[in-house]
Amino acid sequence: MKNELLIYNTLSAKKEVFKPIQEGQIGMYVCGPTVYSDVHLGNCRTFISFDMIYRYLLHLGYKVRYVRNITDAGHLEASLSGKGKLDQLEPMEIVQKYTVGFHKIMEMFNNHSPTIEPTATGHIIEQIEITRKILEKGLAYESNGSVYFDVEKYNEKQNYGELSGRKIEDLISGTRDLDGQDEKRSPLDFALWKKASPEHLMRWPSPWGEGFPGWHLECTAMSTKYLGETFDIHGGGMDLKFPHHECEVAQGKASNGNPPVNYWLHANMLTLNGQKMSKSTGNTILPMELFTGDNDIMDKAYHPMVVRFFMMQAHYRSILDFSSQALSASEKGYNKLMSSLKDLDALPVKADSSEDVEAMIDRFYTAMNDDFNTPVLVAKLFDAASYINKVKSGQANISKADLEKLSREMKGFVFDVLGIREIEESGSNKLDAAMEIVLELRKNAREQKDWATSDLIRDKLNEAGIVVKDSAEGTTWSLN
Ligand code: AMP
Ligand code: ZN
């Protein structure tokens, strides 16, 4: 491990030298997706940011237990009419569909799987147990079949707001939470357990009657179970800092007295037209819409590896705005970097190097050790690519030993750390040629107003995973 790894910790609002609890091992928890709809590109950015962090920790030689949950216990409701079982909305069918879809997208982005991917519904007993412990400590109360965390009581000895930097007085004066407010002692109190209304589909028996766990509790239950009462790293998007993560800190401290997490990491938002990409406002683009080109925002389709490279060109704590222009620039950069990696294998060697290759490699580590600074790393990789170009054209030299080192380290940082892989091109030239013929035939059919043939060609190609898009400029195609 070269130098020390500095990580920006939300808890101290500073970069700190990273020290794991157990030498050489790291426990890391990241809040996972809610699987009631497709993940949008903003969600993907957060998961890709933490994949990069996971990859760098592995690259440094750490053994990492990486837990990322699936939020599958939700608030689906149905009218309880006399219909048959199979006519009724089945939450687990929805969960299955979107979990499979999520995994497919993560795979396309070349994200590693977490080492454990637990579900909220698989940990109801653990959540009930934590609720009981907090009740026993007198830091929660039961009210009409629900259990609420007593924020003001907790705050007498602890500091509610320590993570998000909020002050409890401001929170009290600023809250207008009407949902179930009559049951709560204070609007700040949050549910550990909620009584299920008759329409509520996901429900479990508990000491307080039939109900379901509050959202914040699942992450406390699963992180404690798999990583312990205090673990190294907890991550999630910036928007989860409050209240979700603040509540996790409170639940952890209230149930066992320990601060649950040493380093809190928050990834910043992906924006579209300057606004946070968000399901609720509809300001989103889905990954598949981007890969197929089937959207109104981008000028063409983009490969998942280009999108990933685009994200790596921003620091994970910076806001990143998504646009056609920016992606098109990233595509050029991606191609340049990939072609210089290919050149590496065929470079001529000399007795000595004309540049300090060791220092060049050190700069890769320095960038990443500074709170995972991928944009600086990418800039340093481009510097190395320029050197490779010079060697290729005879304007600079590299020794055999240096070439081997540079090749190993550059490939390590690009493929293993940034998680960028080559776009497979096998057979693509032949496919290009064949598609040119097919689209020519389709164009002829359209000119003769033979819409049946033109639609048939488009639909059959679509079935085969090739998406055809017509626009004013002509017809383009992309692989689904
Ligand atoms: P959710 O499924 O809504 O719980 O979100 C899953 C993850 O995506 C969370 O870590 C969120 O913080 C994150 N997220 C949501 N919107 C965005 C966005 N626009 N940019 C980056 N991350 C986001
Ligand atoms: Zn969470």
Tab-separated table of C-alpha atoms in Angstrom, residues 2-363:
chain	number	residue	atom	x	y	z
A	2	LYS	CA	1.493	3.264	-1.075
A	3	ASN	CA	1.040	6.244	1.258
A	4	GLU	CA	-1.961	6.663	3.467
A	5	LEU	CA	-5.517	6.545	2.260
A	6	LEU	CA	-7.462	9.694	3.100
A	7	ILE	CA	-11.245	9.470	3.207
A	8	TYR	CA	-13.687	12.335	3.635
A	9	ASN	CA	-15.837	11.421	6.612
A	10	THR	CA	-19.249	13.115	6.758
A	11	LEU	CA	-19.238	12.625	10.531
A	12	SER	CA	-16.222	14.918	11.077
A	13	ALA	CA	-16.652	16.892	7.836
A	14	LYS	CA	-12.928	16.308	7.214
A	15	LYS	CA	-10.587	14.080	5.309
A	16	GLU	CA	-9.232	11.504	7.737
A	17	VAL	CA	-6.500	8.895	7.496
A	18	PHE	CA	-8.323	5.609	7.034
A	19	LYS	CA	-7.688	2.966	9.691
A	20	PRO	CA	-9.808	-0.175	9.674
A	21	ILE	CA	-10.918	-1.722	12.964
A	22	GLN	CA	-9.207	-5.014	12.122
A	23	GLU	CA	-5.941	-4.726	10.240
A	24	GLY	CA	-6.216	-5.699	6.595
A	25	GLN	CA	-9.987	-6.163	6.713
A	26	ILE	CA	-12.848	-3.816	6.026
A	27	GLY	CA	-16.566	-3.997	6.699
A	28	MET	CA	-18.546	-1.805	4.310
A	29	TYR	CA	-22.300	-1.276	4.093
A	30	VAL	CA	-24.061	0.603	1.288
A	31	CYS	CA	-27.792	1.336	1.155
A	32	GLY	CA	-29.210	-0.574	-1.792
A	33	PRO	CA	-32.112	0.031	-4.153
A	34	THR	CA	-35.830	0.008	-3.498
A	35	VAL	CA	-36.996	-2.657	-5.932
A	36	TYR	CA	-40.466	-1.363	-6.755
A	37	SER	CA	-39.443	0.245	-10.045
A	38	ASP	CA	-36.484	0.417	-12.450
A	39	VAL	CA	-33.317	2.048	-11.141
A	40	HIS	CA	-32.592	5.316	-12.939
A	41	LEU	CA	-29.180	6.573	-13.947
A	42	GLY	CA	-28.884	8.676	-10.776
A	43	ASN	CA	-29.256	5.579	-8.572
A	44	CYS	CA	-26.678	3.883	-10.789
A	45	ARG	CA	-24.180	6.686	-10.220
A	46	THR	CA	-24.226	6.073	-6.473
A	47	PHE	CA	-23.808	2.321	-6.906
A	48	ILE	CA	-20.981	2.862	-9.411
A	49	SER	CA	-19.254	5.325	-7.031
A	50	PHE	CA	-19.233	2.728	-4.259
A	51	ASP	CA	-18.189	-0.005	-6.668
A	52	MET	CA	-15.126	2.107	-7.516
A	53	ILE	CA	-14.422	2.572	-3.783
A	54	TYR	CA	-14.810	-1.173	-3.172
A	55	ARG	CA	-12.507	-1.898	-6.101
A	56	TYR	CA	-9.795	0.462	-4.852
A	57	LEU	CA	-9.908	-1.044	-1.361
A	58	LEU	CA	-9.464	-4.484	-2.943
A	59	HIS	CA	-6.650	-3.110	-5.113
A	60	LEU	CA	-4.867	-1.912	-1.973
A	61	GLY	CA	-4.976	-5.504	-0.733
A	62	TYR	CA	-7.775	-5.270	1.827
A	63	LYS	CA	-10.178	-8.115	2.400
A	64	VAL	CA	-13.566	-6.429	2.185
A	65	ARG	CA	-16.956	-7.659	3.338
A	66	TYR	CA	-19.263	-5.525	1.237
A	67	VAL	CA	-22.924	-5.611	2.220
A	68	ARG	CA	-25.515	-3.861	0.052
A	69	ASN	CA	-29.138	-4.490	0.884
A	70	ILE	CA	-32.269	-4.799	-1.197
A	71	THR	CA	-35.169	-2.725	0.126
A	72	ASP	CA	-38.054	-5.036	-0.643
A	73	ALA	CA	-40.390	-4.334	2.273
A	74	GLY	CA	-42.572	-1.517	1.109
A	75	HIS	CA	-45.881	0.132	1.231
A	76	LEU	CA	-47.905	-1.615	-1.420
A	77	GLU	CA	-51.606	-1.561	-0.807
A	78	ALA	CA	-54.463	-3.358	-2.473
A	79	SER	CA	-58.203	-3.369	-2.161
A	80	LEU	CA	-59.228	-6.522	-0.406
A	81	SER	CA	-61.929	-7.588	-2.811
A	82	GLY	CA	-63.038	-11.179	-3.236
A	83	LYS	CA	-60.777	-11.866	-6.215
A	84	GLY	CA	-58.692	-15.021	-6.448
A	85	LYS	CA	-55.163	-15.167	-5.065
A	86	LEU	CA	-53.561	-14.932	-8.494
A	87	ASP	CA	-55.550	-11.813	-9.405
A	88	GLN	CA	-54.187	-9.958	-6.457
A	89	LEU	CA	-51.147	-7.771	-6.536
A	90	GLU	CA	-48.272	-9.860	-5.185
A	91	PRO	CA	-45.478	-7.640	-3.832
A	92	MET	CA	-42.860	-10.372	-4.169
A	93	GLU	CA	-43.557	-10.599	-7.896
A	94	ILE	CA	-42.746	-6.909	-8.236
A	95	VAL	CA	-39.677	-7.323	-6.039
A	96	GLN	CA	-38.448	-10.229	-8.172
A	97	LYS	CA	-38.910	-8.367	-11.443
A	98	TYR	CA	-37.035	-5.268	-10.391
A	99	THR	CA	-34.314	-7.128	-8.497
A	100	VAL	CA	-33.487	-9.113	-11.629
A	101	GLY	CA	-33.547	-5.898	-13.674
A	102	PHE	CA	-31.285	-4.154	-11.174
A	103	HIS	CA	-28.738	-6.973	-11.298
A	104	LYS	CA	-28.737	-6.901	-15.084
A	105	ILE	CA	-27.988	-3.160	-15.121
A	106	MET	CA	-25.259	-3.496	-12.464
A	107	GLU	CA	-23.655	-6.219	-14.578
A	108	MET	CA	-23.770	-4.039	-17.725
A	109	PHE	CA	-21.986	-1.294	-15.793
A	110	ASN	CA	-19.390	-3.889	-14.745
A	111	ASN	CA	-20.147	-3.443	-11.047
A	112	HIS	CA	-18.920	-6.205	-8.780
A	113	SER	CA	-21.631	-7.928	-6.771
A	114	PRO	CA	-21.514	-7.130	-3.074
A	115	THR	CA	-20.284	-10.041	-0.975
A	116	ILE	CA	-23.651	-10.166	0.822
A	117	GLU	CA	-26.904	-8.796	-0.584
A	118	PRO	CA	-29.489	-9.222	2.180
A	119	THR	CA	-33.154	-8.309	1.876
A	120	ALA	CA	-35.251	-6.347	4.353
A	121	THR	CA	-38.010	-8.978	4.300
A	122	GLY	CA	-35.463	-11.658	5.197
A	123	HIS	CA	-34.560	-9.786	8.404
A	124	ILE	CA	-37.866	-9.039	10.096
A	125	ILE	CA	-36.906	-10.979	13.236
A	126	GLU	CA	-33.704	-8.959	13.616
A	127	GLN	CA	-35.670	-5.725	13.181
A	128	ILE	CA	-38.196	-6.726	15.821
A	129	GLU	CA	-35.301	-7.603	18.135
A	130	ILE	CA	-33.687	-4.161	17.769
A	131	THR	CA	-37.044	-2.474	18.330
A	132	ARG	CA	-37.411	-4.470	21.574
A	133	LYS	CA	-33.939	-3.455	22.734
A	134	ILE	CA	-34.609	0.236	22.115
A	135	LEU	CA	-37.936	-0.059	23.953
A	136	GLU	CA	-36.142	-1.711	26.887
A	137	LYS	CA	-33.689	1.182	27.026
A	138	GLY	CA	-36.648	3.542	27.311
A	139	LEU	CA	-35.772	5.301	24.058
A	140	ALA	CA	-38.880	4.235	22.167
A	141	TYR	CA	-42.568	3.947	23.000
A	142	GLU	CA	-45.527	1.989	21.738
A	143	SER	CA	-48.519	3.854	20.457
A	144	ASN	CA	-51.624	2.297	18.924
A	145	GLY	CA	-49.780	-0.782	17.583
A	146	SER	CA	-46.807	1.183	16.270
A	147	VAL	CA	-43.440	1.804	17.945
A	148	TYR	CA	-41.722	5.169	17.632
A	149	PHE	CA	-38.173	6.224	18.404
A	150	ASP	CA	-38.189	8.957	21.061
A	151	VAL	CA	-35.842	11.505	19.490
A	152	GLU	CA	-35.992	14.107	22.272
A	153	LYS	CA	-35.352	11.526	24.993
A	154	TYR	CA	-32.399	10.151	23.027
A	155	ASN	CA	-31.100	13.672	22.571
A	156	GLU	CA	-30.879	14.204	26.346
A	157	LYS	CA	-27.720	12.081	26.415
A	158	GLN	CA	-26.785	11.904	22.744
A	159	ASN	CA	-26.652	14.316	19.863
A	160	TYR	CA	-29.386	13.746	17.306
A	161	GLY	CA	-28.068	15.615	14.273
A	162	GLU	CA	-24.391	14.748	14.747
A	163	LEU	CA	-24.104	13.248	11.267
A	164	SER	CA	-26.127	15.698	9.218
A	165	GLY	CA	-25.067	18.740	11.221
A	166	ARG	CA	-28.671	19.657	12.007
A	167	LYS	CA	-29.768	21.136	15.286
A	168	ILE	CA	-32.683	19.568	17.101
A	169	GLU	CA	-34.277	22.954	17.900
A	170	ASP	CA	-34.320	23.869	14.197
A	171	LEU	CA	-35.719	20.469	13.355
A	172	ILE	CA	-38.524	20.806	15.863
A	173	SER	CA	-39.547	24.217	14.628
A	174	GLY	CA	-39.295	23.082	11.011
A	175	THR	CA	-41.280	19.848	11.081
A	176	ARG	CA	-44.774	19.516	9.853
A	177	ASP	CA	-45.157	15.771	9.635
A	178	LEU	CA	-48.831	14.985	9.591
A	179	ASP	CA	-48.654	11.241	8.990
A	180	GLY	CA	-49.556	9.500	12.238
A	181	GLN	CA	-48.618	12.620	14.158
A	182	ASP	CA	-51.305	12.100	16.756
A	183	GLU	CA	-49.589	8.842	17.728
A	184	LYS	CA	-46.206	10.490	18.154
A	185	ARG	CA	-44.934	12.470	21.104
A	186	SER	CA	-42.951	14.693	18.787
A	187	PRO	CA	-43.064	15.168	15.019
A	188	LEU	CA	-39.352	14.262	14.941
A	189	ASP	CA	-40.015	10.749	16.233
A	190	PHE	CA	-39.715	8.105	13.545
A	191	ALA	CA	-41.297	4.671	13.284
A	192	LEU	CA	-39.360	1.567	14.228
A	193	TRP	CA	-42.470	-0.527	13.692
A	194	LYS	CA	-45.708	0.482	11.984
A	195	LYS	CA	-49.118	-1.020	12.502
A	196	ALA	CA	-50.458	-2.333	9.171
A	197	SER	CA	-53.767	-1.019	7.921
A	198	PRO	CA	-56.104	-3.694	6.473
A	199	GLU	CA	-55.052	-2.791	2.887
A	200	HIS	CA	-51.367	-3.090	3.628
A	201	LEU	CA	-50.013	-6.134	1.818
A	202	MET	CA	-46.665	-6.795	3.466
A	203	ARG	CA	-47.239	-7.542	7.151
A	204	TRP	CA	-45.721	-9.641	9.879
A	205	PRO	CA	-46.768	-10.584	13.416
A	206	SER	CA	-44.896	-8.799	16.192
A	207	PRO	CA	-45.209	-8.214	19.946
A	208	TRP	CA	-47.163	-5.054	19.024
A	209	GLY	CA	-49.566	-6.638	16.560
A	210	GLU	CA	-49.414	-7.097	12.780
A	211	GLY	CA	-47.269	-4.582	11.044
A	212	PHE	CA	-44.069	-3.868	9.190
A	213	PRO	CA	-40.704	-2.313	10.063
A	214	GLY	CA	-39.869	1.364	9.592
A	215	TRP	CA	-37.504	1.948	6.655
A	216	HIS	CA	-34.498	3.175	8.672
A	217	LEU	CA	-34.443	0.044	10.766
A	218	GLU	CA	-33.599	-2.453	8.042
A	219	CYS	CA	-30.143	-1.000	7.438
A	220	THR	CA	-29.333	-1.012	11.162
A	221	ALA	CA	-30.482	-4.645	11.412
A	222	MET	CA	-28.561	-5.915	8.397
A	223	SER	CA	-25.362	-3.927	8.948
A	224	THR	CA	-25.188	-4.997	12.615
A	225	LYS	CA	-25.887	-8.617	11.755
A	226	TYR	CA	-23.192	-8.942	9.094
A	227	LEU	CA	-20.615	-6.338	10.114
A	228	GLY	CA	-20.995	-5.883	13.862
A	229	GLU	CA	-22.162	-3.128	16.225
A	230	THR	CA	-19.395	-0.832	14.991
A	231	PHE	CA	-18.004	-1.235	11.495
A	232	ASP	CA	-15.693	0.675	9.155
A	233	ILE	CA	-17.552	2.248	6.242
A	234	HIS	CA	-21.179	3.128	5.564
A	235	GLY	CA	-22.128	4.626	2.214
A	236	GLY	CA	-25.114	5.921	0.325
A	237	GLY	CA	-26.266	8.870	-1.717
A	238	MET	CA	-26.046	12.375	-0.235
A	239	ASP	CA	-29.852	12.543	-0.055
A	240	LEU	CA	-29.877	9.701	2.489
A	241	LYS	CA	-27.754	11.596	5.027
A	242	PHE	CA	-30.876	12.961	6.653
A	243	PRO	CA	-33.047	11.515	7.952
A	244	HIS	CA	-32.116	7.940	6.956
A	245	HIS	CA	-28.501	7.815	8.113
A	246	GLU	CA	-29.061	10.125	11.068
A	247	CYS	CA	-31.712	7.650	12.235
A	248	GLU	CA	-29.322	4.753	11.702
A	249	VAL	CA	-26.782	6.421	13.996
A	250	ALA	CA	-29.485	6.986	16.615
A	251	GLN	CA	-30.823	3.416	16.361
A	252	GLY	CA	-27.336	1.940	16.646
A	253	LYS	CA	-26.403	4.026	19.670
A	254	ALA	CA	-29.768	3.541	21.341
A	255	SER	CA	-29.791	-0.243	20.937
A	256	ASN	CA	-26.237	-1.081	21.947
A	257	GLY	CA	-24.518	2.088	23.068
A	258	ASN	CA	-21.934	2.092	20.270
A	259	PRO	CA	-21.564	4.460	17.333
A	260	PRO	CA	-22.393	2.127	14.447
A	261	VAL	CA	-19.985	3.490	11.845
A	262	ASN	CA	-16.448	4.928	11.840
A	263	TYR	CA	-16.474	6.481	8.342
A	264	TRP	CA	-19.659	7.788	6.748
A	265	LEU	CA	-19.294	8.326	2.993
A	266	HIS	CA	-21.813	10.155	0.843
A	267	ALA	CA	-21.854	10.164	-2.939
A	268	ASN	CA	-23.183	13.200	-4.728
A	269	MET	CA	-26.101	13.433	-7.104
A	270	LEU	CA	-26.402	13.040	-10.823
A	271	THR	CA	-28.402	15.916	-12.253
A	272	LEU	CA	-30.267	16.340	-15.508
A	273	ASN	CA	-30.877	19.872	-16.758
A	274	GLY	CA	-29.390	21.077	-13.480
A	275	GLN	CA	-32.016	19.253	-11.388
A	276	LYS	CA	-31.501	16.152	-9.276
A	277	MET	CA	-32.433	13.044	-11.199
A	278	SER	CA	-35.379	11.749	-9.269
A	279	LYS	CA	-38.153	9.250	-9.635
A	280	SER	CA	-40.692	11.476	-7.923
A	281	THR	CA	-40.274	14.451	-10.279
A	282	GLY	CA	-39.935	12.292	-13.391
A	283	ASN	CA	-36.631	13.989	-14.214
A	284	THR	CA	-34.913	10.715	-15.064
A	285	ILE	CA	-33.306	8.688	-17.766
A	286	LEU	CA	-33.171	4.915	-17.499
A	287	PRO	CA	-29.898	3.132	-18.248
A	288	MET	CA	-31.497	1.047	-21.015
A	289	GLU	CA	-32.878	4.172	-22.696
A	290	LEU	CA	-29.357	5.473	-22.791
A	291	PHE	CA	-27.765	2.255	-24.083
A	292	THR	CA	-30.326	1.837	-26.878
A	293	GLY	CA	-30.549	5.516	-27.807
A	294	ASP	CA	-34.309	5.307	-27.253
A	295	ASN	CA	-34.737	8.659	-25.480
A	296	ASP	CA	-35.331	12.330	-26.247
A	297	ILE	CA	-32.346	13.650	-24.321
A	298	MET	CA	-29.255	12.259	-26.030
A	299	ASP	CA	-28.193	12.522	-29.641
A	300	LYS	CA	-27.270	8.846	-29.880
A	301	ALA	CA	-26.843	5.605	-27.961
A	302	TYR	CA	-23.973	5.271	-25.484
A	303	HIS	CA	-22.243	2.117	-24.338
A	304	PRO	CA	-22.357	1.401	-20.562
A	305	MET	CA	-18.556	1.572	-20.432
A	306	VAL	CA	-18.567	5.096	-21.861
A	307	VAL	CA	-21.192	6.111	-19.301
A	308	ARG	CA	-19.108	4.600	-16.520
A	309	PHE	CA	-15.995	6.401	-17.767
A	310	PHE	CA	-17.996	9.653	-17.859
A	311	MET	CA	-18.918	9.137	-14.192
A	312	MET	CA	-15.302	8.373	-13.268
A	313	GLN	CA	-14.242	11.728	-14.723
A	314	ALA	CA	-16.051	13.441	-11.848
A	315	HIS	CA	-15.220	13.145	-8.161
A	316	TYR	CA	-17.785	11.046	-6.305
A	317	ARG	CA	-18.512	13.976	-3.929
A	318	SER	CA	-19.178	16.443	-6.765
A	319	ILE	CA	-22.481	16.992	-8.465
A	320	LEU	CA	-22.373	15.669	-12.003
A	321	ASP	CA	-24.632	16.994	-14.723
A	322	PHE	CA	-25.630	14.697	-17.476
A	323	SER	CA	-25.652	15.931	-21.068
A	324	SER	CA	-25.114	14.810	-24.632
A	325	GLN	CA	-22.077	17.023	-24.968
A	326	ALA	CA	-20.351	15.697	-21.867
A	327	LEU	CA	-20.974	12.081	-22.839
A	328	SER	CA	-19.709	12.622	-26.327
A	329	ALA	CA	-16.468	14.088	-24.914
A	330	SER	CA	-16.156	11.087	-22.588
A	331	GLU	CA	-16.560	8.739	-25.521
A	332	LYS	CA	-13.564	10.335	-27.224
A	333	GLY	CA	-11.539	10.115	-24.013
A	334	TYR	CA	-12.522	6.504	-23.500
A	335	ASN	CA	-11.431	5.573	-27.030
A	336	LYS	CA	-8.128	7.400	-26.625
A	337	LEU	CA	-7.323	5.635	-23.362
A	338	MET	CA	-8.311	2.215	-24.689
A	339	SER	CA	-6.219	2.580	-27.815
A	340	SER	CA	-3.160	3.579	-25.808
A	341	LEU	CA	-3.642	0.498	-23.606
A	342	LYS	CA	-3.604	-1.587	-26.768
A	343	ASP	CA	-0.454	0.189	-27.990
A	344	LEU	CA	1.302	-0.681	-24.726
A	345	ASP	CA	1.702	-4.325	-25.694
A	346	ALA	CA	3.539	-3.548	-28.919
A	347	LEU	CA	5.829	-0.687	-27.837
A	348	PRO	CA	9.513	-0.822	-28.820
A	349	VAL	CA	11.870	-0.903	-25.802
A	350	LYS	CA	15.243	0.759	-25.271
A	351	ALA	CA	17.931	0.456	-22.602
A	352	ASP	CA	16.574	3.404	-20.600
A	353	SER	CA	13.368	5.360	-20.133
A	354	SER	CA	13.216	9.039	-20.988
A	355	GLU	CA	10.612	9.679	-18.273
A	356	ASP	CA	10.370	8.681	-14.630
A	357	VAL	CA	7.855	5.845	-14.892
A	358	GLU	CA	7.942	5.118	-11.155
A	359	ALA	CA	6.838	8.695	-10.436
A	360	MET	CA	4.129	8.416	-13.067
A	361	ILE	CA	2.716	5.354	-11.300
A	362	ASP	CA	3.011	7.006	-7.884
A	363	ARG	CA	0.752	9.769	-9.134
